[in-house]
Coordinates of C-alpha atoms in Angstrom, one line a residue:
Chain A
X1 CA 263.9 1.6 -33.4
X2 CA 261.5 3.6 -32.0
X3 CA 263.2 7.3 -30.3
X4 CA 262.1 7.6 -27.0
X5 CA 259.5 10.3 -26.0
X6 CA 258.8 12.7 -23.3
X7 CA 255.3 13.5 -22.0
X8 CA 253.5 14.6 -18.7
X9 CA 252.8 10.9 -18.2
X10 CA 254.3 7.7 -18.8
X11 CA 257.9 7.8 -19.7
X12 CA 258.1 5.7 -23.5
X13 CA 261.3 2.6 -22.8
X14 CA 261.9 0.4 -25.9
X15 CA 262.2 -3.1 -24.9
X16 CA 263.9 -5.3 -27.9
X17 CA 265.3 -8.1 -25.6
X18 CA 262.9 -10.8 -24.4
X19 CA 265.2 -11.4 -21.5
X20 CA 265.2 -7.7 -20.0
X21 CA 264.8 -7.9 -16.4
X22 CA 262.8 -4.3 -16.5
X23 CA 259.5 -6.3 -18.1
X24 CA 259.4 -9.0 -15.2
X25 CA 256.3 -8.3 -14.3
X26 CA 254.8 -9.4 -17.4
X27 CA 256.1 -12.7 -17.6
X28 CA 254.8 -16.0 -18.0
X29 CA 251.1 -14.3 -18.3
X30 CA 249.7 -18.1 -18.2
X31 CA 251.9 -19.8 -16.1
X32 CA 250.3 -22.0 -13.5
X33 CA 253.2 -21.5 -10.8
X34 CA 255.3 -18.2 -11.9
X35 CA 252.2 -15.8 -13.4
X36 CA 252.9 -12.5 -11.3
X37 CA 249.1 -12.0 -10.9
X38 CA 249.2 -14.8 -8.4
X39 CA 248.3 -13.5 -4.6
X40 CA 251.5 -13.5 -2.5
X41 CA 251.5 -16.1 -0.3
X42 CA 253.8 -16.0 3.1
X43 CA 257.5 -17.4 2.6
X44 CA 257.5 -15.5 -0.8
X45 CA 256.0 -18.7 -2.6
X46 CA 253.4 -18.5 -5.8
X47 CA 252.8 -15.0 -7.2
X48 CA 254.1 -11.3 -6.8
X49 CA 250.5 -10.3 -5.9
X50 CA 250.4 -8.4 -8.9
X51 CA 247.0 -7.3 -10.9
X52 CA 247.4 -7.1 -14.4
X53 CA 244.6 -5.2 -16.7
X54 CA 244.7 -6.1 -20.6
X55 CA 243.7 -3.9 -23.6
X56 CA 243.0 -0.5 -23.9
X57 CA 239.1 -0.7 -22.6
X58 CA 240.6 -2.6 -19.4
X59 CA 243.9 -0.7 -18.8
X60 CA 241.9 2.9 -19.1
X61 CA 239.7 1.5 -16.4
X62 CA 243.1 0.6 -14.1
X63 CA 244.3 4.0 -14.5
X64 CA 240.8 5.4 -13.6
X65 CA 241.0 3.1 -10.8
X66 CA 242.3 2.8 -7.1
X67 CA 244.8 0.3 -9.1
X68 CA 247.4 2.6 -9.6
X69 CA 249.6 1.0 -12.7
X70 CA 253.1 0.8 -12.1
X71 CA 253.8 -0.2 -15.5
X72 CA 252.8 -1.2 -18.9
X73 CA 253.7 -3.1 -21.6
X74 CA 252.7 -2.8 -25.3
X75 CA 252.9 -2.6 -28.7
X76 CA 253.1 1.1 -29.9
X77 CA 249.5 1.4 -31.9
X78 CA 247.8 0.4 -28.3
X79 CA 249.7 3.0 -26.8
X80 CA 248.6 5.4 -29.1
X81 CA 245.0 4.2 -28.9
X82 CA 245.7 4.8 -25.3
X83 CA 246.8 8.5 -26.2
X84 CA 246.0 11.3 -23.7
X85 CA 244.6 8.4 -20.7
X86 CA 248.5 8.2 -20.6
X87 CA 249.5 11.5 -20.0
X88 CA 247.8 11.8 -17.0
X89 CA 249.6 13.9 -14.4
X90 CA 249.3 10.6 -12.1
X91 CA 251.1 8.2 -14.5
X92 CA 254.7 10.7 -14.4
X93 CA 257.2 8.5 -14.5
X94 CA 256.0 5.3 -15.1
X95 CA 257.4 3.4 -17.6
X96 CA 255.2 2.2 -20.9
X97 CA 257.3 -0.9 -22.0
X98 CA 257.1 -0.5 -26.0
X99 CA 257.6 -3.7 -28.0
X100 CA 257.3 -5.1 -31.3
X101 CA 254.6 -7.7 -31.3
X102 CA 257.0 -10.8 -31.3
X103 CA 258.7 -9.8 -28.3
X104 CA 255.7 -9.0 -26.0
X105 CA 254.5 -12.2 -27.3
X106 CA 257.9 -14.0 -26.3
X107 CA 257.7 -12.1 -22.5
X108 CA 253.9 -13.0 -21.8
X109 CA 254.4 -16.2 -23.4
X110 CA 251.7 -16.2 -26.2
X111 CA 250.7 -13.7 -28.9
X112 CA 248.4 -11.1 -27.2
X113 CA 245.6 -10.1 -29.3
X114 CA 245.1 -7.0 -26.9
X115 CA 248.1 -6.0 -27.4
X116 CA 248.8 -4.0 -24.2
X117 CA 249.1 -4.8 -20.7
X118 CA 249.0 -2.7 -17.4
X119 CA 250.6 -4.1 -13.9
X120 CA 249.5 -2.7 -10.2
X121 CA 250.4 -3.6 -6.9
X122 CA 247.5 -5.0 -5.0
X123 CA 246.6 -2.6 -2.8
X124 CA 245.1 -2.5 0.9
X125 CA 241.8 -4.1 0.5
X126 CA 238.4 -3.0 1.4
X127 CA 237.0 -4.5 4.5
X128 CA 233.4 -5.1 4.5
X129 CA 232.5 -2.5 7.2
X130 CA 234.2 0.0 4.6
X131 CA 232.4 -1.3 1.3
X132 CA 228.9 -1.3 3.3
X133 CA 229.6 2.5 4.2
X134 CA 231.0 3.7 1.1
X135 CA 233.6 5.8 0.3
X136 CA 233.4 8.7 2.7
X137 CA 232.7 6.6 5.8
X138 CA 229.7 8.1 6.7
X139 CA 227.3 5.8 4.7
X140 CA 225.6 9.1 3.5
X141 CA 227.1 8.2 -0.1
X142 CA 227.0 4.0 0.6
X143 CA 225.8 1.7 -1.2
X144 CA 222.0 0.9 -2.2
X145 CA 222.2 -2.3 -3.9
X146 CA 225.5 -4.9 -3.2
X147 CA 225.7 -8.2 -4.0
X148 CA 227.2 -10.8 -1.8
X149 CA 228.4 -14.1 -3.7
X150 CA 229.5 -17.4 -1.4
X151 CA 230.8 -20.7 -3.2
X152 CA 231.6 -18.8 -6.8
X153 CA 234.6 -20.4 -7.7
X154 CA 235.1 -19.7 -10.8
X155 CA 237.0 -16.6 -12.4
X156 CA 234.8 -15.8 -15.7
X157 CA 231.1 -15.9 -13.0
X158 CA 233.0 -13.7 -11.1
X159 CA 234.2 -11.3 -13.9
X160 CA 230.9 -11.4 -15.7
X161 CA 228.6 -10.2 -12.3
X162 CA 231.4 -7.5 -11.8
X163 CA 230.5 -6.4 -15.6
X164 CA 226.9 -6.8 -14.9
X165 CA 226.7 -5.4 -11.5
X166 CA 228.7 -2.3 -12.9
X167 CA 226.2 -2.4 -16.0
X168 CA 223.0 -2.7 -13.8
X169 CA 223.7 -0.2 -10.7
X170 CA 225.0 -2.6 -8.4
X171 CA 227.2 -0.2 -5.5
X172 CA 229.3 -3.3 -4.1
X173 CA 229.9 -6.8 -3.9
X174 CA 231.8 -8.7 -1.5
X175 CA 233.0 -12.3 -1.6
X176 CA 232.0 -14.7 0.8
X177 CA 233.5 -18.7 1.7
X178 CA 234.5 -20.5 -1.4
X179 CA 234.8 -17.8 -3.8
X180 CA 237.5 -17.2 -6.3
X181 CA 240.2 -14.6 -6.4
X182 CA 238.5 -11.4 -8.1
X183 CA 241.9 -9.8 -9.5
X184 CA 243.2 -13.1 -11.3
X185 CA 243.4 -11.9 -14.5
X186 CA 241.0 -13.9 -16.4
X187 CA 238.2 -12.1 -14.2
X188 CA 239.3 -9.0 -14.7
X189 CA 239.6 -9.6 -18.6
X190 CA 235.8 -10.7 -18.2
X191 CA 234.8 -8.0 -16.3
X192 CA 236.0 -5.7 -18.8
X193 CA 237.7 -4.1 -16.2
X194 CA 235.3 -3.4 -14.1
X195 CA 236.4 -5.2 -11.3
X196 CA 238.8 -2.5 -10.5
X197 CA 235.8 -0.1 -10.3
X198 CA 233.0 -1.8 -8.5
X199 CA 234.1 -1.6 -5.0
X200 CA 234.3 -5.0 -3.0
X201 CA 235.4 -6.7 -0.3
X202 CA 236.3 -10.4 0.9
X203 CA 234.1 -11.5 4.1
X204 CA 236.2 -11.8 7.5
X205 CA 234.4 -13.9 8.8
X206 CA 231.1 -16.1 7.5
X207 CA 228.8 -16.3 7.4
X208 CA 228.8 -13.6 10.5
X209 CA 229.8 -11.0 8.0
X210 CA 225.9 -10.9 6.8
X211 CA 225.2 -9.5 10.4
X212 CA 227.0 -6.5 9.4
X213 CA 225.3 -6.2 5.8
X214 CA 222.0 -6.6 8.0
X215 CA 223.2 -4.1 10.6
X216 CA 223.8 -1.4 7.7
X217 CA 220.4 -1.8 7.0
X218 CA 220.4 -4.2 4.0
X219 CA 217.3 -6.5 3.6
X220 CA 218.7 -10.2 2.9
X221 CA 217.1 -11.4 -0.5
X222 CA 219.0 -15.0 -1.5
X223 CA 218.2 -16.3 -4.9
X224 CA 217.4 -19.4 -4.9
X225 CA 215.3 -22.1 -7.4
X226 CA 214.3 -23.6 -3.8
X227 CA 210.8 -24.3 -2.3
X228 CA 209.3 -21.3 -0.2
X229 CA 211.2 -18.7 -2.3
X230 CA 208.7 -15.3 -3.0
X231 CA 208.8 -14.7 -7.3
X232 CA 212.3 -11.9 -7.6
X233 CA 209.4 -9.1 -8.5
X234 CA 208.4 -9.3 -5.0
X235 CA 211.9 -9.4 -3.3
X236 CA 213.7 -5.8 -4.7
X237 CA 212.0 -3.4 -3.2
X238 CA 213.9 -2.5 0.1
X239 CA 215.7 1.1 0.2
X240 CA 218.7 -1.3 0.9
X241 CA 219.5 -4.5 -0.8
X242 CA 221.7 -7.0 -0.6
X243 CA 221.1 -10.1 -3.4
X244 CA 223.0 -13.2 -2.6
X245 CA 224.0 -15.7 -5.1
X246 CA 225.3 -19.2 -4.7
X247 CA 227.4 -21.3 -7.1
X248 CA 226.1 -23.1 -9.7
X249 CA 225.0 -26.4 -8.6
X250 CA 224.9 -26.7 -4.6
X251 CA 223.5 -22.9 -4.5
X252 CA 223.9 -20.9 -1.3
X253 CA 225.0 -22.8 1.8
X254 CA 221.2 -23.3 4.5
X255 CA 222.9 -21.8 7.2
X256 CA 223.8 -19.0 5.0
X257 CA 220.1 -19.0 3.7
X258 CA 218.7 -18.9 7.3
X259 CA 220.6 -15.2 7.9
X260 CA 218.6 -13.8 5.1
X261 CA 215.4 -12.0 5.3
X262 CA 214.1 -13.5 2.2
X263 CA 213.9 -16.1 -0.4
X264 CA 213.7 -15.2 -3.8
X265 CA 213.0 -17.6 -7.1
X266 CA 213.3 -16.7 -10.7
X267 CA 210.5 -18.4 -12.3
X268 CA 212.0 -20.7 -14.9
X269 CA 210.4 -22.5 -18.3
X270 CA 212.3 -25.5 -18.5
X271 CA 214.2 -26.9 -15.0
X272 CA 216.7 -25.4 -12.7
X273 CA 219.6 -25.2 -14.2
X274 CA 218.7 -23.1 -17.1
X275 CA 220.4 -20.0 -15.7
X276 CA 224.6 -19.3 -15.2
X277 CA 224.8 -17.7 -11.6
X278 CA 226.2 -14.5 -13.2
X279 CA 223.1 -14.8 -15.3
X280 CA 220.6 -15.1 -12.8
X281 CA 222.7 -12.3 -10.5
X282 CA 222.1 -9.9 -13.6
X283 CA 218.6 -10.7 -13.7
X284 CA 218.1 -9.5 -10.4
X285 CA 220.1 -6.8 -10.7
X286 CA 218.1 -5.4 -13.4
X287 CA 214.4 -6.3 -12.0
X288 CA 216.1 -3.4 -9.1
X289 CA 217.0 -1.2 -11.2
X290 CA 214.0 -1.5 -13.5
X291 CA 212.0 0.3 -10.8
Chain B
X1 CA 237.5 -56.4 -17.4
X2 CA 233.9 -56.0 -17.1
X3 CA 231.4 -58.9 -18.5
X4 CA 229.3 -57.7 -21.7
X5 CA 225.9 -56.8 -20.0
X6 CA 222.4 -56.4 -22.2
X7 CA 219.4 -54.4 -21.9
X8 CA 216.3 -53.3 -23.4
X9 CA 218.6 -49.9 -24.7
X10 CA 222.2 -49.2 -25.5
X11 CA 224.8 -52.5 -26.1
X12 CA 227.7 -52.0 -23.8
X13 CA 231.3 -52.8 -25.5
X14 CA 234.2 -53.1 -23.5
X15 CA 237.4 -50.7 -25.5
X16 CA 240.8 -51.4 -24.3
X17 CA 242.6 -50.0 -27.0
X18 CA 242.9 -46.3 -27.4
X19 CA 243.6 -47.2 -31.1
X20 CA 240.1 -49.2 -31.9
X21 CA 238.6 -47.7 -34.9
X22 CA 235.1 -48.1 -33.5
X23 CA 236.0 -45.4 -31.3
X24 CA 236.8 -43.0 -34.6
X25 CA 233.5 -40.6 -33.6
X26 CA 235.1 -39.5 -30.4
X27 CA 239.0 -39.0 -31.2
X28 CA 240.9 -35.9 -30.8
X29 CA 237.9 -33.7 -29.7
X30 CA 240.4 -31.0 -29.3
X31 CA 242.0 -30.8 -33.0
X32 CA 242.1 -28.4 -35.2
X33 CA 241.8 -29.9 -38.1
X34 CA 240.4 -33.6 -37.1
X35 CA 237.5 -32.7 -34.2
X36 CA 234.6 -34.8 -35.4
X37 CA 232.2 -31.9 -34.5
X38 CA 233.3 -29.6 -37.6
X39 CA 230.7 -29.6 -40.3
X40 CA 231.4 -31.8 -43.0
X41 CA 232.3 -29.3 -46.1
X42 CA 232.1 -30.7 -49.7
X43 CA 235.1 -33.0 -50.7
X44 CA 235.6 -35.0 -47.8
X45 CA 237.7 -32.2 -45.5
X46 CA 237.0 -31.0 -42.0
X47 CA 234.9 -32.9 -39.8
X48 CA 232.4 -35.5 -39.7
X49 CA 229.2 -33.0 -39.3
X50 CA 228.5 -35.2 -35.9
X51 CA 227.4 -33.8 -33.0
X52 CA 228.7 -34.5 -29.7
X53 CA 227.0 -33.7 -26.6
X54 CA 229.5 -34.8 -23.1
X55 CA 228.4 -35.4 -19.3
X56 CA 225.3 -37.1 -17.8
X57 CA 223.1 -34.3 -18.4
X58 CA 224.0 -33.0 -21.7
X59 CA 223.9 -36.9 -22.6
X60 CA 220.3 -37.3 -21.2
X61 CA 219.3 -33.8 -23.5
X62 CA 220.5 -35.4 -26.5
X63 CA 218.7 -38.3 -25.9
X64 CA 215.9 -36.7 -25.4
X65 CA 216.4 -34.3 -28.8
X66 CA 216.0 -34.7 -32.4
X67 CA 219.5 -35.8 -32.6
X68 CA 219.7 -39.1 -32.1
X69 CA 222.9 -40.7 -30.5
X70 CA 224.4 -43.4 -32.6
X71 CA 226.9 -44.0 -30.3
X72 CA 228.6 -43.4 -26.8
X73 CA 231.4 -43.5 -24.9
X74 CA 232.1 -43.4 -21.5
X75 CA 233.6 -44.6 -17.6
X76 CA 231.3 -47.1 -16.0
X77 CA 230.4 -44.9 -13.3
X78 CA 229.1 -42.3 -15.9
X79 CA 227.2 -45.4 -17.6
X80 CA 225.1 -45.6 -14.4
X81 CA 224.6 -42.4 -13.5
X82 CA 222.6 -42.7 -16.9
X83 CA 220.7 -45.3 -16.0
X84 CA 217.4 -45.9 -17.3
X85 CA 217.8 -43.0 -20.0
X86 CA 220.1 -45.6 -22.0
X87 CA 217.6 -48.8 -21.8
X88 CA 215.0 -46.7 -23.7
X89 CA 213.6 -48.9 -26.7
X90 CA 214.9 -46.1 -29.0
X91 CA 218.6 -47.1 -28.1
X92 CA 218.2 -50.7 -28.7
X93 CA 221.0 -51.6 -30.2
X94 CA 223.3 -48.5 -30.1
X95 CA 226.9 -49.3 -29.0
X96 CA 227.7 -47.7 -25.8
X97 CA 231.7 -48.1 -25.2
X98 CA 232.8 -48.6 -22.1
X99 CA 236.4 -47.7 -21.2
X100 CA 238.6 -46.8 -18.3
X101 CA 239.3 -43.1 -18.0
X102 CA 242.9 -43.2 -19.0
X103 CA 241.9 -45.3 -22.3
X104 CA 239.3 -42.6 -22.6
X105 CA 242.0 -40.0 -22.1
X106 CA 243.6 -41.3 -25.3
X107 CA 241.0 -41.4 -27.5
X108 CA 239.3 -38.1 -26.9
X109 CA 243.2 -36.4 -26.7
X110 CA 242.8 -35.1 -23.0
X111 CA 241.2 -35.8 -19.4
X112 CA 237.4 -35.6 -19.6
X113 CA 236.1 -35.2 -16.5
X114 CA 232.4 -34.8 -17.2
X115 CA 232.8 -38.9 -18.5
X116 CA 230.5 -39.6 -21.2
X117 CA 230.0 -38.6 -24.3
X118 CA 227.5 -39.0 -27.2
X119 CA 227.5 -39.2 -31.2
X120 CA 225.1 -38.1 -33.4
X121 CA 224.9 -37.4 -36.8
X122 CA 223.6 -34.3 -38.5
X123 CA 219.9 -34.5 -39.1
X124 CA 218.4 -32.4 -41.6
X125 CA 218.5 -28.6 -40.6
X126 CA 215.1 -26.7 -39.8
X127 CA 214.1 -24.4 -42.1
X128 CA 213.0 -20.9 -40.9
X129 CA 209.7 -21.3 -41.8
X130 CA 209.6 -24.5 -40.0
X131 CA 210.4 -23.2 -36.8
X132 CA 208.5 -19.9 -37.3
X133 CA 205.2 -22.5 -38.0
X134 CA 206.1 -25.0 -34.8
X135 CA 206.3 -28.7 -34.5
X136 CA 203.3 -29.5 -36.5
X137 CA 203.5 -26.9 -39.0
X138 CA 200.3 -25.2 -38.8
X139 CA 201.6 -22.4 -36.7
X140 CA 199.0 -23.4 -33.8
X141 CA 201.6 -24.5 -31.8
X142 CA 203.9 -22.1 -33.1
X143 CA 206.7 -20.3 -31.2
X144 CA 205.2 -17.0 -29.1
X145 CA 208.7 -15.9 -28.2
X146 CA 212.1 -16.1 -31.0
X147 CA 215.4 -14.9 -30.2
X148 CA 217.1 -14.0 -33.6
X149 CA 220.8 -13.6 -33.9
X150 CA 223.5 -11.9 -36.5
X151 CA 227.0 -11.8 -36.1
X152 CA 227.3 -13.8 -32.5
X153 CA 230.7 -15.8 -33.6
X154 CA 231.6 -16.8 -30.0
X155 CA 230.4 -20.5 -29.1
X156 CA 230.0 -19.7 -25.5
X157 CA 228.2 -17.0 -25.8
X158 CA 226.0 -19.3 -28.2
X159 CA 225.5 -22.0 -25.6
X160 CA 225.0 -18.9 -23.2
X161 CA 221.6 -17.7 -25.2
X162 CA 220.1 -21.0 -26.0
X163 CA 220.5 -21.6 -21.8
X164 CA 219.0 -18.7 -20.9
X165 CA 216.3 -19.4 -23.8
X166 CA 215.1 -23.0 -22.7
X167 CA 215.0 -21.2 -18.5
X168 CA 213.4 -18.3 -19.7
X169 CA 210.4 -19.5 -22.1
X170 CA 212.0 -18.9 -25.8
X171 CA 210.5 -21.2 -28.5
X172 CA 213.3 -20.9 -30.9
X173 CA 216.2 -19.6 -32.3
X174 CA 217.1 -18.1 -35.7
X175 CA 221.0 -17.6 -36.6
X176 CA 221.1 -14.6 -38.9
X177 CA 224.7 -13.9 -41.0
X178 CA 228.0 -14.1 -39.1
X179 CA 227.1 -16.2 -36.7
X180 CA 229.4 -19.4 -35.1
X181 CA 227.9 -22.7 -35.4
X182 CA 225.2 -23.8 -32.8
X183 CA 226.9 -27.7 -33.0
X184 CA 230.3 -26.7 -31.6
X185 CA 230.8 -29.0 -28.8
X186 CA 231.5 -25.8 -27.0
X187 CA 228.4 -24.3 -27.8
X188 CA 226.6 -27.7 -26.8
X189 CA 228.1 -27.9 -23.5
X190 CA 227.8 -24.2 -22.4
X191 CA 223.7 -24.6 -23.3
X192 CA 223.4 -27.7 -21.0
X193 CA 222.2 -29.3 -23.7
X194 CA 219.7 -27.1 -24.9
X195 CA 221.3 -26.4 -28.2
X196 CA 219.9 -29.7 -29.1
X197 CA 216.6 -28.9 -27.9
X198 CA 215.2 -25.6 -28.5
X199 CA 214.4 -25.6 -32.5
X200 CA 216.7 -23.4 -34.5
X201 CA 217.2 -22.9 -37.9
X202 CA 219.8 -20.7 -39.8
X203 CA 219.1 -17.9 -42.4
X204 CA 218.6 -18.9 -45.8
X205 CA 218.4 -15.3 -47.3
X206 CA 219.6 -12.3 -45.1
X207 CA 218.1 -9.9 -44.1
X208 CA 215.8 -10.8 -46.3
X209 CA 214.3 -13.5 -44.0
X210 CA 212.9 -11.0 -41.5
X211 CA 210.2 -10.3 -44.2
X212 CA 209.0 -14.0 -43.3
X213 CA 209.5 -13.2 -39.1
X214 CA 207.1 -10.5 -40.2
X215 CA 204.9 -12.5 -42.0
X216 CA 204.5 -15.0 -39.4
X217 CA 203.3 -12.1 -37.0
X218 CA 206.1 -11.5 -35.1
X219 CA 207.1 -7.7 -33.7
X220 CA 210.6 -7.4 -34.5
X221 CA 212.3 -5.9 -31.5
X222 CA 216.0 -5.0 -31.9
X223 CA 218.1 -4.6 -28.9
X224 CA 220.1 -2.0 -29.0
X225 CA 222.1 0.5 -26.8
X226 CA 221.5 3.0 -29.5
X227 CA 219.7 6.4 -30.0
X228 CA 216.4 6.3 -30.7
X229 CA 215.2 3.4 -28.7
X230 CA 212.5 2.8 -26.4
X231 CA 213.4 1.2 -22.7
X232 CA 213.0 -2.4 -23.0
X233 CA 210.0 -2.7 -20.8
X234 CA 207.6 -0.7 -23.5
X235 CA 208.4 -3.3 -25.9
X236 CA 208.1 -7.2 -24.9
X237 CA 204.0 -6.8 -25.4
X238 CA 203.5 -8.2 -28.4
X239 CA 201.7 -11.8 -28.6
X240 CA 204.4 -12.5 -30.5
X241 CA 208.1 -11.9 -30.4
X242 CA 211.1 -11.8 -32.0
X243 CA 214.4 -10.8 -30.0
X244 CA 217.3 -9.5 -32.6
X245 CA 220.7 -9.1 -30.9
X246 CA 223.9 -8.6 -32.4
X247 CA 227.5 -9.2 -31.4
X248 CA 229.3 -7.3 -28.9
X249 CA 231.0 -4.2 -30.5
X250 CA 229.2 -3.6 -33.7
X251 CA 225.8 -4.8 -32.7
X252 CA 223.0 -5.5 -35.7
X253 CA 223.8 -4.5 -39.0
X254 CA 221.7 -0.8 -39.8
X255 CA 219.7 -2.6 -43.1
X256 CA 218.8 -5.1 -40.3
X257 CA 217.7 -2.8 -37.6
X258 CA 215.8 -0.9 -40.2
X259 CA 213.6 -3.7 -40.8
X260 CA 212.8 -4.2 -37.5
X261 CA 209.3 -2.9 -35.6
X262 CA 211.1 -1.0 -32.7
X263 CA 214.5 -0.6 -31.3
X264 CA 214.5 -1.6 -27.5
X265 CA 217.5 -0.1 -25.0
X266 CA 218.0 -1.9 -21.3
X267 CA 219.1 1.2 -19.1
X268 CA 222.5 0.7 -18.1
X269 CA 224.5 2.6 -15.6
X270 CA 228.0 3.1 -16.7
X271 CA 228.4 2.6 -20.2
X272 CA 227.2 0.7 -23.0
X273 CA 229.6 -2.5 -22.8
X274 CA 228.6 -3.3 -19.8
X275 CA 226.3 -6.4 -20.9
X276 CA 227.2 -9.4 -22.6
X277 CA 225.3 -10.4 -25.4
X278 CA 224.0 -13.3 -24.0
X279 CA 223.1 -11.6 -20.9
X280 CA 221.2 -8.7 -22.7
X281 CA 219.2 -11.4 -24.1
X282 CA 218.5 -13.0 -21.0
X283 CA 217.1 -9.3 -19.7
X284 CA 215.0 -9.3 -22.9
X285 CA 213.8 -12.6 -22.6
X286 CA 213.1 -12.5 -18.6
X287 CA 211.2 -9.0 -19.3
X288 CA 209.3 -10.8 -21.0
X289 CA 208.5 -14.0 -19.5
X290 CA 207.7 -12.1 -16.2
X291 CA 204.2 -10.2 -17.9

C-alpha cells in the first residue's frame, strides 16, 4: 500500500498480515503469560526479556537511550511524527514495522492510542557500585542525589518517581528488596520514558548494599511519617544524598531504617496517608533541588 | 448463615442472592453504561448520581463526610474492621448487607478485594462562593489555601490532587471547565477518601468565576512551565491562595492565565513534562505549607 523507503536509519517494512512472524515481538502487548516485555526467566519460561517504549515522547527517549531499539512498530503518521529521530545513523537497518491501525491493533492485541511502539533487548544492567560512581567510573561525574526505593511494588510508583526524579535532578535510583520490575511496560509508559534515562540499578544484596551508598559518601536520609524523624528542610543538605522511600503502607523496613543516617518526616495536615510514595519521593526531591 | 445482629448504628442484612434488588446501588460497578456512580442526567439515563466510596478507610471518610451513606455492602470481616464507625447514632437504621465475597463478586461484576463498600446519594453541590466563604459562611473560617483546576479529565489524577490537598493543608477545591467528575469511584478511591471531605465546588461561569477567587482575596497563582514566570518559591506568600493548574499538555487556557495575579514555574531539570499534574500541585501546595 505504502512503497517502501530508504533512509540513513530505519529501513520502512509494510506489515499487512496480523500473523507475520517478523512483528513477534510486539505481540500479546497485555498478556499476563506471553507479553515479550516479561524478564527471561531460566528454562526459557515467561517473557523474551524484552523492553518495549510506546509513543513518540517515549520511543525518542529509547533511541536516545542505552536501550538500543531493535525494532518498531507503527502506524505511518507516528513515524512521521518520529521524522529525523529515525534517521539516526545508529538506527541503519533496523526495521520500522508500518501498519494500518487495525492490524497493529490485531498484533498488540488492543487498539493503541500511541500508535507506535519501540522493542530493545534488555541490556547488561548497572550494578550499584557502577550507578553510585557514574558513568566514567571515576565518581568525578557521579551522582549527587539518588534515590533508593525498597518494598515499591507497584509499576505506575515506580514510573512516576523515575518521571519525577528525572524532573527534579535526581542522578540515580536503585531498587532495593520487594520492588517491582522498572522496564515492565506500564512503568516505562508512566515514566514517560524516563526510565530508560535515569540511570539505576537493582541491589545485590540488602540491605548491605546501603553500605556501599554510605561508602560513596552518601548521607542516609529515610522518609518516614515515624516518631524521631527531623522536618525534610532539615534533612537535604549533604553534598551527597541518598533519599529512601518505602512502600505505601508498611514504609521502609527498621533494619533498613537503622542503616541510615537520618530520619526525615514531611509534615502533613490531615494523617499519614495523605501522600503516594512517588508523591512524597518528589517532594523531597524538590525541597534538594530548591536550594 | 450468620444470625441478624443489632446495634446502636447500621442494621446488618444477610444477601444470598447475587440477584436481590436491595443490592441494586452496588451492581455492575464496572459498566459502562449501568455503574451507579455516573451522574444522573435528565430523562432517567446514565447513572444513579450515588456515590460510592469502597474499603475500610474510604468507608470510614464517607462516614465521616457530608455524604451520608444510605447503604453498605460488604464481607463480615470488612464489617468489623469497621467497628464502632458503623454503631454511630447517625447510621441507626441504615442497611448494611452482609454477603460472602463470591456473592459480592456477582453483584459488584468482579473480585473486590478492598471488601466494603458504601452508597450515598448526591447532596446538593457547593457553590463557589460557599466554599470561597467556609463552613459558616462568614469567610472567618474561610479557606487560606484553594487549589483551582481546568481541564484535569483524568480521575486519578483527580483523586491524586484532593490526597495530596487534605496531607498538605488545602481548604478546598474549585473544578474549572474540562474537568472529570470528582465522584467517579476512581477518583474517590485514588483520594483515600478525601474527595468526600475537602469542600469543592464546580464553576458556574468560566473564567468568569476567578473575578469572585479575586474578590474573596485570594492571589491567583498559575502554575505554569511557561515564559514569563516567577520560580514557585517567590509566590506562595500571600495570606491567601489560590493554586490554578491545568491538564498535562496544554496547561491553563491563556484568557485564564491572564486573569490570574502571577504565573509561578517549579524549576525542572530535563524538560517540561517531567511532572504530573497532580504532583506539580503537590510542589505548590507543600511550598507552601512549609513557610
Amino acid at each position: 500500500m505504502y512503497p517502501v523507503q530508504q533512509s540513513a536509519g530505519v529501513d520502512v517494512i509494510d506489515i499487512t498480515d496480523p500473523g507475520d512472524p517478523r512483528v513477534d515481538d510486539f505481540r500479546d502487548l497485555n498478556s499476563v503469560d506471553r507479553r515479550p516485555d516479561l524478564p527471561a526467566l531460566p528454562g526459557g519460561r515467561k517473557g523474551k526479556g524484552l523492553v518495549i517504549a510506546e509513543g513518540v515522547t517515549v520511543v525518542q527517549r529509547m533511541i536516545a537511550s542505552r536501550f538500543a531499539p531493535h525494532a518498531f512498530l507503527g502506524v505511518d503518521k507516528r513515524r512521521r511524527e518520529l521524522g529525523a529521530d529515525l534517521e539516526t545513523p545508529a538506527l541503519a537497518g533496523v526495521p520500522f514495522y508500518r501498519a494500518e491501525a487495525d492490524v497493529m491493533a490485531e498484533i498488540v492485541g488492543f487498539h493503541l492510542n500511541r500508535g507506535v511502539l519501540g522493542a530493545a533487548r534488555r541490556p547488561e544492567p548497572l550494578s550499584v557500585a557502577q550507578v553510585l560512581t557514574g558513568p566514567d567510573g571515576s565518581g568525578d561525574r557521579g551522582p549527587e542525589t539518588i534515590a533508593v526505593l525498597e518494598g515499591v511494588n507497584d509499576h505506575e510508583n515506580i514510573g512516576s518517581i523515575f518521571r519525577n526524579a528525572a524532573g527534579l535532578g535526581v542522578d540515580a535510583v536503585i531498587f532495593g528488596e520487594g520492588c517491582a520490575d522498572p522496564l515492565y511496560r506500564r512503568s516505562i509508559r508512566v515514566s514517560m520514558g524516563h526510565a530508560l534515562l535515569v540511570p539505576f540499578a537493582k541491589y545485590d544484596s540488602w540491605p548491605h548494599d546501603l553500605e556501599a551508598v554510605g561508602d560513596a559518601g552518601f548521607t542516609l536520609v529515610a522518609l518516614t511519617p515515624g516518631e524521631g524523624a527531623v522536618p525534610l528542610t532539615e534533612a537535604v543538605g549533604a553534598a551527597k544524598t541518598a533519599f529512601l522511600v518505602g512502600a505505601e503502607g508498611p514504609g521502609l523496613a527498621e533494619h533498613t531504617m537503622r542503616r541510615c543516617d537520618v530520619r526525615a518526616v514531611i509534615p502533613m495536615s490531615r494523617g499519614t496517608d495523605s501522600l503516594n510514595v512517588a508523591t512524597a519521593a518528589a517532594i523531597a526531591f524538590y525541597e534538594r533541588a530548591r536550594r
